[in-house]
GROMACS .gro file of C-alpha atoms in nm:
model
   69
    1ARG     CA    1   0.002  -0.029  -0.029
    2GLY     CA    2   0.074   0.331  -0.045
    3VAL     CA    3   0.070   0.655  -0.284
    4LEU     CA    4   0.136   0.657  -0.648
    5VAL     CA    5   0.360   0.929  -0.825
    6SER     CA    6   0.181   0.975  -1.091
    7ASP     CA    7   0.388   1.274  -1.253
    8VAL     CA    8   0.778   1.496  -1.172
    9LYS     CA    9   0.772   1.778  -1.313
   10GLU     CA   10   1.114   1.831  -1.486
   11GLY     CA   11   1.312   2.119  -1.281
   12SER     CA   12   1.063   2.021  -0.929
   13PRO     CA   13   1.145   1.974  -0.610
   14ALA     CA   14   1.044   1.673  -0.606
   15GLU     CA   15   1.269   1.539  -0.933
   16LYS     CA   16   1.559   1.717  -0.783
   17GLN     CA   17   1.548   1.508  -0.447
   18GLY     CA   18   1.511   1.195  -0.574
   19PHE     CA   19   1.090   1.121  -0.675
   20MET     CA   20   1.092   0.888  -0.996
   21GLN     CA   21   0.732   0.913  -1.167
   22GLY     CA   22   0.563   0.535  -1.050
   23ASP     CA   23   0.799   0.629  -0.764
   24ILE     CA   24   0.450   0.481  -0.449
   25VAL     CA   25   0.542   0.674  -0.135
   26VAL     CA   26   0.536   0.404   0.153
   27GLU     CA   27   0.583   0.586   0.478
   28ILE     CA   28   0.703   0.990   0.581
   29ASP     CA   29   0.856   0.933   0.955
   30GLY     CA   30   0.678   0.595   1.028
   31GLU     CA   31   0.355   0.763   0.914
   32LYS     CA   32   0.169   0.494   0.646
   33MET     CA   33   0.007   0.666   0.295
   34ILE     CA   34  -0.250   0.477   0.249
   35GLU     CA   35  -0.441   0.803   0.059
   36VAL     CA   36  -0.278   1.096  -0.092
   37SER     CA   37  -0.448   1.345   0.155
   38THR     CA   38  -0.285   1.160   0.403
   39LEU     CA   39   0.017   1.290   0.178
   40LYS     CA   40  -0.081   1.614   0.125
   41SER     CA   41  -0.076   1.643   0.472
   42ALA     CA   42   0.192   1.468   0.579
   43LEU     CA   43   0.427   1.727   0.328
   44ALA     CA   44   0.276   2.010   0.451
   45LYS     CA   45   0.410   1.920   0.855
   46ILE     CA   46   0.759   1.872   0.712
   47LYS     CA   47   1.024   2.120   0.846
   48ALA     CA   48   1.386   1.941   0.842
   49PRO     CA   49   1.482   1.645   0.626
   50ILE     CA   50   1.317   1.333   0.692
   51LYS     CA   51   1.281   0.967   0.557
   52ILE     CA   52   1.063   0.910   0.318
   53LYS     CA   53   1.008   0.550   0.244
   54ILE     CA   54   0.928   0.445  -0.156
   55PHE     CA   55   0.850   0.128  -0.342
   56ARG     CA   56   1.044   0.132  -0.714
   57LYS     CA   57   1.137  -0.070  -0.943
   58GLY     CA   58   1.037  -0.375  -0.709
   59ALA     CA   59   1.223  -0.321  -0.378
   60PHE     CA   60   1.181  -0.006  -0.036
   61THR     CA   61   1.465   0.216  -0.083
   62ASN     CA   62   1.453   0.578   0.143
   63LEU     CA   63   1.491   0.908   0.002
   64THR     CA   64   1.545   1.227   0.236
   65PHE     CA   65   1.359   1.473   0.192
   66ASN     CA   66   1.458   1.828   0.306
   67PRO     CA   67   1.174   2.120   0.260
   68ALA     CA   68   1.446   2.350   0.252
   69GLN     CA   69   1.581   2.223  -0.105
   0.00000   0.00000   0.00000
């Protein structure tokens, strides 16, 4: 379960921090993401770098998201 990243704009903060179209966001800072509204709410609260667990091409990986970038 997670939230599908359907599009990543070229040059966007998401692209610069490693997100790719097709990624599935599974957890943000340990909180499970099950719907877009949960994801948007969690992203809006980020003030410092955090770990985001994603599923990409058959494997789980972690990205560090820095809201200052």
